[in-house]
Coordinates of C-alpha atoms in Angstrom, one line a residue:
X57 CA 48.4 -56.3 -6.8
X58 CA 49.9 -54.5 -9.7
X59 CA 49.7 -51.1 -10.2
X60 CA 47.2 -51.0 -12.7
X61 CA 45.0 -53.1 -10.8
X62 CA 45.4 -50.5 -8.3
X63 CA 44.6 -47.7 -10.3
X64 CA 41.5 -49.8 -12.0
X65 CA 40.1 -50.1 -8.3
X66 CA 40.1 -46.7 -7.8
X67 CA 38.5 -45.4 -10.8
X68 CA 35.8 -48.2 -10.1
X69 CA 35.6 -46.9 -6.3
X70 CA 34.9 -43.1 -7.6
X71 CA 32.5 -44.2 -10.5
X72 CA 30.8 -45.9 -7.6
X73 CA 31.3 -43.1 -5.6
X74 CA 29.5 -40.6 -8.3
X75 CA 26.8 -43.1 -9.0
X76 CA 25.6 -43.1 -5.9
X77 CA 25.6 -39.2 -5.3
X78 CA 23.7 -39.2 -8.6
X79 CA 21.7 -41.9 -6.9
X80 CA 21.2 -39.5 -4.0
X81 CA 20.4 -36.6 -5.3
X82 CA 18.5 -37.6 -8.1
X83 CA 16.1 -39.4 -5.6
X84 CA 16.4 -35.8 -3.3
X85 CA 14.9 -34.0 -6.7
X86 CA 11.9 -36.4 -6.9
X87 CA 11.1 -36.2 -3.0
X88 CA 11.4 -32.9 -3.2
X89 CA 8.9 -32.2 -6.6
X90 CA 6.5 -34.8 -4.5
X91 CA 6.6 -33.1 -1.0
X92 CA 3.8 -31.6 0.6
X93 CA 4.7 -28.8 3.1
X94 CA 8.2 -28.2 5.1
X95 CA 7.7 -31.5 7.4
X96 CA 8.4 -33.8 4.0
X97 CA 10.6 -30.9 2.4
X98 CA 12.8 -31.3 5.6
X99 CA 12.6 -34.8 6.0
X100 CA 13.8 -35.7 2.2
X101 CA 17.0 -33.3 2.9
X102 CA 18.1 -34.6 6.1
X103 CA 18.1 -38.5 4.2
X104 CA 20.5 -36.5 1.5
X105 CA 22.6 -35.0 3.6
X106 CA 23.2 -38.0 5.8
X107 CA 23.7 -40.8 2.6
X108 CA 25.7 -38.0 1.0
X109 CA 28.0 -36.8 3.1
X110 CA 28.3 -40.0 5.4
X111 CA 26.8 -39.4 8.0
X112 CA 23.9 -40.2 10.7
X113 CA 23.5 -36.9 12.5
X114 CA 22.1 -33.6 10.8
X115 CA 20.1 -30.8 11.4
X116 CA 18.2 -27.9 9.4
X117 CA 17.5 -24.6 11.3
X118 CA 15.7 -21.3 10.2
X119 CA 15.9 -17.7 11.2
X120 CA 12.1 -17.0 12.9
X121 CA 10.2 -13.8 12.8
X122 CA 12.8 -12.1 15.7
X123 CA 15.7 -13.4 13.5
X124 CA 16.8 -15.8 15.7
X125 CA 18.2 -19.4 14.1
X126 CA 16.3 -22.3 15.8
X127 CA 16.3 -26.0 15.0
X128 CA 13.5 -27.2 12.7
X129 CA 14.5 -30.7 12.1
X130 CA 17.1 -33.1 12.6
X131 CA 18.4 -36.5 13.0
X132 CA 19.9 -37.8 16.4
X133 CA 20.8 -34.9 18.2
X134 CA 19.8 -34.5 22.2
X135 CA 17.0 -31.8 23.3
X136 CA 19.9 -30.8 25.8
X137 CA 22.8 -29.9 23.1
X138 CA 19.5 -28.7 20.8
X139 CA 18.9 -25.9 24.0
X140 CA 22.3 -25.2 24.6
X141 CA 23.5 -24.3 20.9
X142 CA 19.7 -22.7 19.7
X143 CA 20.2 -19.4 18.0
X144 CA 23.9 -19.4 17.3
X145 CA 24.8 -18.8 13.9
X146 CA 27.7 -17.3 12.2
X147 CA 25.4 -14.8 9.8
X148 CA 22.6 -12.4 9.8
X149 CA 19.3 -12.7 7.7
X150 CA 20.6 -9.5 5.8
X151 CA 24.2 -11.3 5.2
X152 CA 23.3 -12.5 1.2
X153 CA 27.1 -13.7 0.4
X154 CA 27.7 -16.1 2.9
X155 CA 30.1 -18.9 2.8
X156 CA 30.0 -22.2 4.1
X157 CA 32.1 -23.0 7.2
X158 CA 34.1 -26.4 7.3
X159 CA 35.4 -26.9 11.1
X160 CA 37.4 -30.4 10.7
X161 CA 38.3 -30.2 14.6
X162 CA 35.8 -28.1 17.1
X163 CA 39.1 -28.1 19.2
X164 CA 41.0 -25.9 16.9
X165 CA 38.1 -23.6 16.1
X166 CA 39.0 -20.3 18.0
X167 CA 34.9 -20.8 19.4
X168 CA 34.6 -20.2 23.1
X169 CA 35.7 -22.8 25.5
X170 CA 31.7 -23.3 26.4
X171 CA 30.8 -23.8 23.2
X172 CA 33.3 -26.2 22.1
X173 CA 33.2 -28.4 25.6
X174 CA 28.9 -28.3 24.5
X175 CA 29.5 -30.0 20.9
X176 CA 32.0 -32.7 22.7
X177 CA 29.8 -33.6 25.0
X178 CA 27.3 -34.5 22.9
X179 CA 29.7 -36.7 20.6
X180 CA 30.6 -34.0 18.4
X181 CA 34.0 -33.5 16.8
X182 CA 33.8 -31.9 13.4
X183 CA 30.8 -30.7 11.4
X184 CA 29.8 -28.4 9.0
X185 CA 27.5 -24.9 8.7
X186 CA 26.4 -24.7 5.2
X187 CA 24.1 -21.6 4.4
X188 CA 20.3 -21.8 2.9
X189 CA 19.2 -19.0 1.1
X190 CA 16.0 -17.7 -1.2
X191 CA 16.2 -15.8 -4.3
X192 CA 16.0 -12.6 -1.7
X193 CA 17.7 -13.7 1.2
X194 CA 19.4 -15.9 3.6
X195 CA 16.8 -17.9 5.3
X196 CA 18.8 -20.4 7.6
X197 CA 21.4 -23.4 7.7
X198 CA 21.8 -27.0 7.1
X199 CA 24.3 -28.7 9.6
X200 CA 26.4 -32.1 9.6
X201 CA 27.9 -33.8 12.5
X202 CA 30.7 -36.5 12.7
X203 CA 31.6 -38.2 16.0
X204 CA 35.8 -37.7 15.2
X205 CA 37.8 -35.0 13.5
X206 CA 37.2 -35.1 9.6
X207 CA 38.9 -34.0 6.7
X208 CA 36.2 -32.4 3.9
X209 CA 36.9 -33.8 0.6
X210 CA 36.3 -31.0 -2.7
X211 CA 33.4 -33.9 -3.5
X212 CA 31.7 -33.2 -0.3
X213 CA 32.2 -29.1 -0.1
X214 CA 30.6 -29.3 -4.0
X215 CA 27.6 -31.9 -2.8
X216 CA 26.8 -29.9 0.2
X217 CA 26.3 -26.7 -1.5
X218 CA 24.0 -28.6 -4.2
X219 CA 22.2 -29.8 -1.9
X220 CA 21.9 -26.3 0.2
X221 CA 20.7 -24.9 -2.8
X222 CA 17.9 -27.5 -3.7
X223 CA 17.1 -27.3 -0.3
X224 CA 17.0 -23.5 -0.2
X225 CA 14.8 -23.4 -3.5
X226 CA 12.1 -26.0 -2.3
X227 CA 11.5 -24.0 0.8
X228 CA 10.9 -21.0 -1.5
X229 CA 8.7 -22.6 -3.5
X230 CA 6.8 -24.2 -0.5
X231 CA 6.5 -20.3 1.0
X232 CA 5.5 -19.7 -2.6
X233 CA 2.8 -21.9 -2.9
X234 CA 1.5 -21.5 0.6
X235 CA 1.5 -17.4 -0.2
X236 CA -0.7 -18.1 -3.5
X237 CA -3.2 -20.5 -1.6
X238 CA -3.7 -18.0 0.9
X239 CA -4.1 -15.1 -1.5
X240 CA -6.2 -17.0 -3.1
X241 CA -8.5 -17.9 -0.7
X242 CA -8.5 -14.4 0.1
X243 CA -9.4 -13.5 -3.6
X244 CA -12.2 -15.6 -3.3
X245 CA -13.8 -14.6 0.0
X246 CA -13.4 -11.2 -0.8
X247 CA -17.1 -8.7 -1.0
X248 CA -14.7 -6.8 -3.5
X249 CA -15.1 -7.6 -7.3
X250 CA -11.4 -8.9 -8.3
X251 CA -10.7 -9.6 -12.1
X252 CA -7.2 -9.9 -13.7
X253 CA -7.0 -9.2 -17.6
X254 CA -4.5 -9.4 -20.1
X255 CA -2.3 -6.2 -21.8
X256 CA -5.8 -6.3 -24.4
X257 CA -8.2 -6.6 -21.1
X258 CA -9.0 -9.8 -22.1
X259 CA -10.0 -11.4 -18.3
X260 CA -7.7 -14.0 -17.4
X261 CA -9.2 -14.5 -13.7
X262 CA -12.6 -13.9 -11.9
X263 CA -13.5 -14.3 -8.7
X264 CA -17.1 -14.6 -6.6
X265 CA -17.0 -11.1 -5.9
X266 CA -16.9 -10.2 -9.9
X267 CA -19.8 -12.7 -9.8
X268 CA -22.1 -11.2 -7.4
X269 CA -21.1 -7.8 -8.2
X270 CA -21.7 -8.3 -12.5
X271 CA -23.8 -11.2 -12.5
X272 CA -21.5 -13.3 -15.2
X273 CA -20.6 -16.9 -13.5
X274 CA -16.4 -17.0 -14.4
X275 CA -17.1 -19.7 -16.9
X276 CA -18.6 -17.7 -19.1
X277 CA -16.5 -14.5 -18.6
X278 CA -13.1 -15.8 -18.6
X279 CA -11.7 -15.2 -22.1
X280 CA -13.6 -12.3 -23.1
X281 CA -12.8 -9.1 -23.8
X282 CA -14.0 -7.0 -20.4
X283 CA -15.0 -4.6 -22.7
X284 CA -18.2 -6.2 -22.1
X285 CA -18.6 -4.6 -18.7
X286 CA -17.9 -1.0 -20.0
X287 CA -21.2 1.3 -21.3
X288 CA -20.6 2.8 -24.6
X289 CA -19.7 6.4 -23.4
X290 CA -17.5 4.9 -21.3
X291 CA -15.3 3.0 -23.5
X292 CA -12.2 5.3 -24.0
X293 CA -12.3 5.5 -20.3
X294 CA -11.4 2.2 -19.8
X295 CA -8.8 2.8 -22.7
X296 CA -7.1 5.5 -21.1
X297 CA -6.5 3.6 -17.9
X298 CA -4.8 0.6 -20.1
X299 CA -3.0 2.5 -21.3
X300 CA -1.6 4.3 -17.8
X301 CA -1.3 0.8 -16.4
X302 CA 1.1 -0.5 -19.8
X303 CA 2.9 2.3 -18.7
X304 CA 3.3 1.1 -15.1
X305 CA 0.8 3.5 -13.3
X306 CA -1.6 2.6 -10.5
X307 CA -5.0 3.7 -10.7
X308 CA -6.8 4.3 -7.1
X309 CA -10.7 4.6 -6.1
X310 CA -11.3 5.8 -9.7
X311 CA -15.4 6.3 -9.4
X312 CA -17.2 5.3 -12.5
X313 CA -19.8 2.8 -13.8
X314 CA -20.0 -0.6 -15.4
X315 CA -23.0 -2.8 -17.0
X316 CA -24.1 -6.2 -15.6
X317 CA -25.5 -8.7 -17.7
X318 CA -28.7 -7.9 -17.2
X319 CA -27.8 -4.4 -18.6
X320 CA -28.0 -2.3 -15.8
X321 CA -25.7 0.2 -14.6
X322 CA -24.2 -0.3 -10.9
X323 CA -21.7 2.7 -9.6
X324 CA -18.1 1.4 -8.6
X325 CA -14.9 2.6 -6.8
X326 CA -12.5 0.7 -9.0
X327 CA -8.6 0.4 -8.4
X328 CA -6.1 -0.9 -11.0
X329 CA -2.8 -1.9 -10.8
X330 CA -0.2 -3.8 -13.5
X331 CA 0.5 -7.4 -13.1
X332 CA 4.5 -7.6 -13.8
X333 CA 6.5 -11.1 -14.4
X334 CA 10.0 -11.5 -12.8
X335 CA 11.3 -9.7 -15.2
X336 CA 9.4 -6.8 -14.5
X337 CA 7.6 -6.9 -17.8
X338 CA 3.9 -5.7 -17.3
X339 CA 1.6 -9.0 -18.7
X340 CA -1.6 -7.9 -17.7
X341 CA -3.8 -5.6 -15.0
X342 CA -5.5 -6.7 -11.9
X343 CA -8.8 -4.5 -11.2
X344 CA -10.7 -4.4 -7.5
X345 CA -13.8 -3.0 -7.7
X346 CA -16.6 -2.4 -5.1
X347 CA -20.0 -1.8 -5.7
X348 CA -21.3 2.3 -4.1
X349 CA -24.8 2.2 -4.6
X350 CA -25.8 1.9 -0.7
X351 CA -23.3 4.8 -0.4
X352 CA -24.4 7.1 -3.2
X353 CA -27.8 6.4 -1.6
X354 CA -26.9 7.2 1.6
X355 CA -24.9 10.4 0.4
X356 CA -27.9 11.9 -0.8
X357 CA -30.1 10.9 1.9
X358 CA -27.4 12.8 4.0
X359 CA -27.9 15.7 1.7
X360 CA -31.5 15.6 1.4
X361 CA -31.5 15.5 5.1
X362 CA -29.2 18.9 5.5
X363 CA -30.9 20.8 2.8
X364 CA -34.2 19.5 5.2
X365 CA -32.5 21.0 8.4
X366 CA -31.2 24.0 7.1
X367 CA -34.6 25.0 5.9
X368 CA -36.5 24.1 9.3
X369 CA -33.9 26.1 11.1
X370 CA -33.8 29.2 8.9
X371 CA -37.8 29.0 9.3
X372 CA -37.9 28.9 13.2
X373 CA -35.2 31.9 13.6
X374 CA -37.7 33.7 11.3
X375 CA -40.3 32.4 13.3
X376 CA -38.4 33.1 16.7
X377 CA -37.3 36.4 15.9
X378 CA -41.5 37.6 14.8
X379 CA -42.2 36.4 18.1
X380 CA -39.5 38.6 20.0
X381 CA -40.5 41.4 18.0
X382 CA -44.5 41.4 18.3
X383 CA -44.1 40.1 22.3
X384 CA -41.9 43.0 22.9
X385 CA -44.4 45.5 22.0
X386 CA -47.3 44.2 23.5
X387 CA -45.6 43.1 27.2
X388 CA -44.9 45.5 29.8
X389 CA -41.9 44.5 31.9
X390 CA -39.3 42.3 31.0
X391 CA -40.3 39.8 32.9
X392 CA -43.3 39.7 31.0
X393 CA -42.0 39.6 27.6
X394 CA -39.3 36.8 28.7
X395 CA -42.7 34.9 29.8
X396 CA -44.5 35.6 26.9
X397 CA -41.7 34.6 24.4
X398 CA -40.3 31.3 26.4
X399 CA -44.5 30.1 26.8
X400 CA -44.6 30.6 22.6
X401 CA -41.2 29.4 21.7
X402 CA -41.8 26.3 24.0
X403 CA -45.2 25.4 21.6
X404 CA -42.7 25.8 18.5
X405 CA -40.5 23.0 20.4
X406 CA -43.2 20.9 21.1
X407 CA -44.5 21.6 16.9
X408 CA -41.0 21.0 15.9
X409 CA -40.7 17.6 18.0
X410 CA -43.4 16.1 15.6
X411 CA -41.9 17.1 12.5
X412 CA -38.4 15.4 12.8
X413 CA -37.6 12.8 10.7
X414 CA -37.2 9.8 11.0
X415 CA -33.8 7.5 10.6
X416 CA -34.7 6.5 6.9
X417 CA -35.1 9.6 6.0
X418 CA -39.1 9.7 5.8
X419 CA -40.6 12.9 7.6
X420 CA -42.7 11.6 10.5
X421 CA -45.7 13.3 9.4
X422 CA -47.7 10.2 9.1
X423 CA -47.6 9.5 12.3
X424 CA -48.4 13.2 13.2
X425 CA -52.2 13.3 13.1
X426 CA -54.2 16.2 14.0
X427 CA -55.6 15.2 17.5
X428 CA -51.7 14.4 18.6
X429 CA -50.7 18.4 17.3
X430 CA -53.5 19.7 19.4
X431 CA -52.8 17.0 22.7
X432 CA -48.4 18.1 21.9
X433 CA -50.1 22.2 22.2
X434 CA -52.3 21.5 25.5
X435 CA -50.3 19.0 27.2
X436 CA -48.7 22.1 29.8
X437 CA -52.5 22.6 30.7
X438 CA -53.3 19.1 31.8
X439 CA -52.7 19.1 35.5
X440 CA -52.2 16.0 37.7
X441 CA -54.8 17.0 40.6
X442 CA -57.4 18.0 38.2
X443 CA -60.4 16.4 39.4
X444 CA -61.5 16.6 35.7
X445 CA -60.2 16.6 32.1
X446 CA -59.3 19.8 31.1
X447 CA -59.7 19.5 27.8
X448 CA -61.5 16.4 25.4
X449 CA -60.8 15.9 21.5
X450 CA -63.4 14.2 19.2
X451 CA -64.0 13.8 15.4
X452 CA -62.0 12.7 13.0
X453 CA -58.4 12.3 13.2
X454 CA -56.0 12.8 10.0
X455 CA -52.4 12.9 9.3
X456 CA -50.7 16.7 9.0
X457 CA -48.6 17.6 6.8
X458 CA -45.4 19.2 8.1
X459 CA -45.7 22.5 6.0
X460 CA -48.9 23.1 8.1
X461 CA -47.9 22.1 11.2
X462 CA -46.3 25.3 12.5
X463 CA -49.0 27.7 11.7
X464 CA -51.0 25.4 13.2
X465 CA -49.2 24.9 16.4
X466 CA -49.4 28.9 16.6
X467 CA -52.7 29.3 16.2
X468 CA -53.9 26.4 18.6
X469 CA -51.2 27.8 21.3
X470 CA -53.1 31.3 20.9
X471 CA -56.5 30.1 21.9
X472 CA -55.1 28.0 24.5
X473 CA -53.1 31.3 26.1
X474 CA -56.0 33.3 25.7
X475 CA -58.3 30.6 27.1
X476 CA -55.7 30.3 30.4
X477 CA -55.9 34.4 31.0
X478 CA -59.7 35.4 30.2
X479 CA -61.0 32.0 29.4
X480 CA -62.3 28.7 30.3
X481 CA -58.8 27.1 31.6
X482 CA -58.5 30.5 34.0
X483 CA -61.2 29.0 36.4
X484 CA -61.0 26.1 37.9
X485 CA -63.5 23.7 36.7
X486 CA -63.3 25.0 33.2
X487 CA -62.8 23.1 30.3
X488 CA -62.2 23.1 26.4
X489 CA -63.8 20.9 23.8
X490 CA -62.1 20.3 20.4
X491 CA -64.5 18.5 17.3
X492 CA -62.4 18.2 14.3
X493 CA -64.8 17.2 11.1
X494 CA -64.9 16.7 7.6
X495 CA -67.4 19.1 5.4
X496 CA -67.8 19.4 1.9
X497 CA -64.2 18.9 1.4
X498 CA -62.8 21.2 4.2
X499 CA -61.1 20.3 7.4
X500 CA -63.2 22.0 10.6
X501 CA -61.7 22.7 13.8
X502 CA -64.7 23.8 16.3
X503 CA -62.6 25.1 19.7
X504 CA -65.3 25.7 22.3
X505 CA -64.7 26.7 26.5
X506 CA -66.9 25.8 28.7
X507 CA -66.6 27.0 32.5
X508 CA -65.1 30.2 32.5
X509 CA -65.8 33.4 33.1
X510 CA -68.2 35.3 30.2
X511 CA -65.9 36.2 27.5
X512 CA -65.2 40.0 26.9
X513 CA -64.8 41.0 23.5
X514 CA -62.2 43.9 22.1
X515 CA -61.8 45.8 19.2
X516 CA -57.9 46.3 20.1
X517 CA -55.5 44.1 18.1
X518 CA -52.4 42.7 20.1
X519 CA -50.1 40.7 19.5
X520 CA -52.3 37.1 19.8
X521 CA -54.8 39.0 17.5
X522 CA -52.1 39.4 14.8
X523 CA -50.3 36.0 15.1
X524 CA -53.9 34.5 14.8
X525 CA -54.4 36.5 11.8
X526 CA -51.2 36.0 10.2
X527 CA -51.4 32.3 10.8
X528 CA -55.0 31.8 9.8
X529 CA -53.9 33.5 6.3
X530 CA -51.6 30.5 5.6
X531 CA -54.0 27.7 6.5
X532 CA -57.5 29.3 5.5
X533 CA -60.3 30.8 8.0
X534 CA -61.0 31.3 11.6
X535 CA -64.3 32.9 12.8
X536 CA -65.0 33.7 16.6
X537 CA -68.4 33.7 18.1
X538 CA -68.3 35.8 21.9
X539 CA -71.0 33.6 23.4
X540 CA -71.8 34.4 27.2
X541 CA -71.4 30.6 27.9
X542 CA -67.7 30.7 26.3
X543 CA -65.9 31.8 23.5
X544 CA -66.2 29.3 20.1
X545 CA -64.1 29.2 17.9
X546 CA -63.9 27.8 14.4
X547 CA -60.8 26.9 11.8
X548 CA -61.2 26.1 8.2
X549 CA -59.0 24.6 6.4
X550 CA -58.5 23.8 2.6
X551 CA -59.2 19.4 2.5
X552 CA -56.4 19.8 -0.4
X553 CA -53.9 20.6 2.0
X554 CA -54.3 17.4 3.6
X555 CA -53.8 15.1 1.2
X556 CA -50.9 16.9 -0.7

């Protein structure tokens, strides 16, 4: 064969040669574009690697979350020799510039006896570690195995890095993607109002959150300006913060308001933060806003509920401290007056018990009537071995309202001390009878003994007769009638009062 024959042969061979790496890698692009997920990513590159570089045994491995490198795929390689060589790798997941390693003879490769006697015994005489890396970082290897020493060619260094970095880019794109569907899906499930705009707030994005929340559906938002969201006074507001995010700013649990469609106003913690491009360039805003009514409400709820309790409080110590001073003066040891003042004080506990509010807020008065204040008062005296009631309510029974509650407990504890000392509950089959009634717009409370001893009236005023006094003078009249049968007595109270 003559010599340009030769030569003609071996231009044809490297045409052929170059065509069918073209062939190859052309047809690695397309699988690639087509792939769904790492399994067909992997799959596509192990065919390329193999047709291109001659070869039927490959592998790809990845660093995992602990940094270790561990086999992903590959083609004809034992589980043995797989457990034996996982996690060895000649670079570090921080190592960004590294370089391919070419070992033509794993006898001659200064690797540890072990090592090399492992890759032998599982055919292995020369192969190749060619890094993967992302746009950030190195994220694994691509290996290729051949069962006798071999020589790397220029052609296969340069085909082996082009396919490492196809390789390397459609594993970033695949993270890419699976990162957007799940921030998607997050975007979408959110409670949280999440809108993207524009540099001019014009909304680019919307999601069932921004739906619920401002009551546009996206299709009819998306487009238009979000100015439509913002109440008149309200508009250079949402200027100002534009502006801060052009500038690169974040804007965090900024209270403010916003209209819905149906015009009203709804309260929201809104955050904002600037949607940059790779090149850092800000392109729009992203806003996450979440709807405080419930928590306004339940603020001032909270602070209805402390002004409440700091009033009742401040009251009882006033209360408390009358009762310490007017028992003091009228008791005549101490163990008296600590008597007199735990017996009152424990009425006010029993008063106070039915004025607490409830958990929504609502003061329990409604359910407070008038025969349960008097029944709260004269519980102590109801004894279990009585042989009869000591005490019978009739009449009508109406709701009272908390402001009268406490003068009312007074009084009614007054008559019911007095009535245990001199009165009807000091013997042992005496009793009290309580008529409550309804007359010409005033609320009558009739107290009546029956069974005691003969009352005995006094023109002295102690303490009792002064708390009875002072209390009567904030809910309207009390009359007493000293009849030898037992003491009556008789409230009147304004009917107003009742219903206020």
């Amino acid at each position: 064969m003559s010599v340009t024959a030769t030569g003609r042969g071996q231009r044809e061979q490297a045409d052929g040669d170059i065509a069918r790496e073209q062939t190859v890698l052309f047809r690695l692009t397309d699988r690639l574009y087509r792939a769904h997920g790492l399994v067909e990513i992997y799959d596509a590159a192990l065919d390329a690697i193999c047709d291109a570089l001659g070869s039927s045994r490959a592998s790809i491995l990845r660093f995992d979350n602990h940094g270790v490198m561990s086999f992903v795929a590959w083609r004809s390689l034992s589980e043995e020799y797989r457990k034996a060589v996982n996690g060895h790798t000649p670079w570090t997941t921080d190592q960004r510039d590294a370089e391919p390693i070419f070992v033509e003879d794993i006898r001659f490769s200064g690797e540890s006896q072990q090592l090399i006697d492992t890759v032998l015994g599982e055919g292995i005489e020369a192969l190749a570690f060619i890094p993967l890396a992302s746009s950030r970082e190195l994220i694994g290897k691509f290996m290729v195995y051949y069962p006798a020493p071999h020589s790397f060619t220029d052609r296969e260094r340069e085909l082996a890095l082009t396919i490492a970095r196809q390789l390397g880019f459609a594993i970033e794109r695949d993270q890419a993607e699976t990162t957007a569907a799940r921030l998607s899906a997050l975007v979408e499930s959110s409670d949280d109002a999440i809108i993207a705009t524009d540099p001019d707030g014009i909304v680019t994005d919307w999601n069932r959150g921004a739906e619920r929340l401002y009551g546009y559906p996206r299709a009819e938002i998306v487009g238009r300006s979000l100015m439509l969201l913002i109440p008149p006074d309200r508009r250079n507001e949402d200027r100002d913060i534009l502006a801060r995010i052009r500038d690169g700013e974040h804007v965090e649990h900024f209270e403010t308001v916003r209209l819905r469609k149906d015009g009203s106003i709804v309260p929201i913690s809104l955050t904002v933060s600037p949607i940059a491009d790779a090149s850092g360039a800000i392109v729009g805003a992203s806003k996450i806003a979440r709807g405080i009514s419930e928590r306004l409400r339940a603020q001032e709820q909270r602070e209805i509920l402390l002004r409440e309790m700091d009033h009742r409080v401040k009251n009882l110590f006033a209360i408390a401290s009358s009762i310490v001073k007017l028992s003091a003066s009228a008791a005549e040891t101490p163990a008296a007056l600590a008597s007199i003042v735990s017996d009152r004080l424990g009425a006010l506990a029993r008063a106070h018990a039915l004025t607490m509010l409830t958990s929504g807020g609502r003061s329990a008065q409604v359910s407070t009537s008038l025969h349960t204040l008097v029944n709260a008062i004269l519980a102590p005296y109801r004894h279990a071995a009585d042989e009869h009631p000591r005490f019978a309510i009739t009449g009508i029974d109406i709701p009272v309202p908390a402001a009268m509650i406490t003068p009312l407990s007074l009084l009614l504890h007054e008559f019911a001390t007095n009535a245990a000392k001199h009165g009807s509950l000091s013997a042992a089959a005496g009793s009290i009878e309580i008529a409550c009634a309804n007359r010409d717009g005033k609320v009558l409370i009739q107290w009546r003994e029956v069974g005691g001893p003969p009352p005995v009236a006094t023109e002295e005023e102690g303490f009792g007769s002064r708390l009875v006094r002072v209390a009567a003078s904030q809910l309207g009249q009390v009359e007493r009638n000293w009849d030898p049968a037992g003491v009556t007595i008789e409230v009147t109270l304004d009917g107003e009062r009742f219903s206020a």
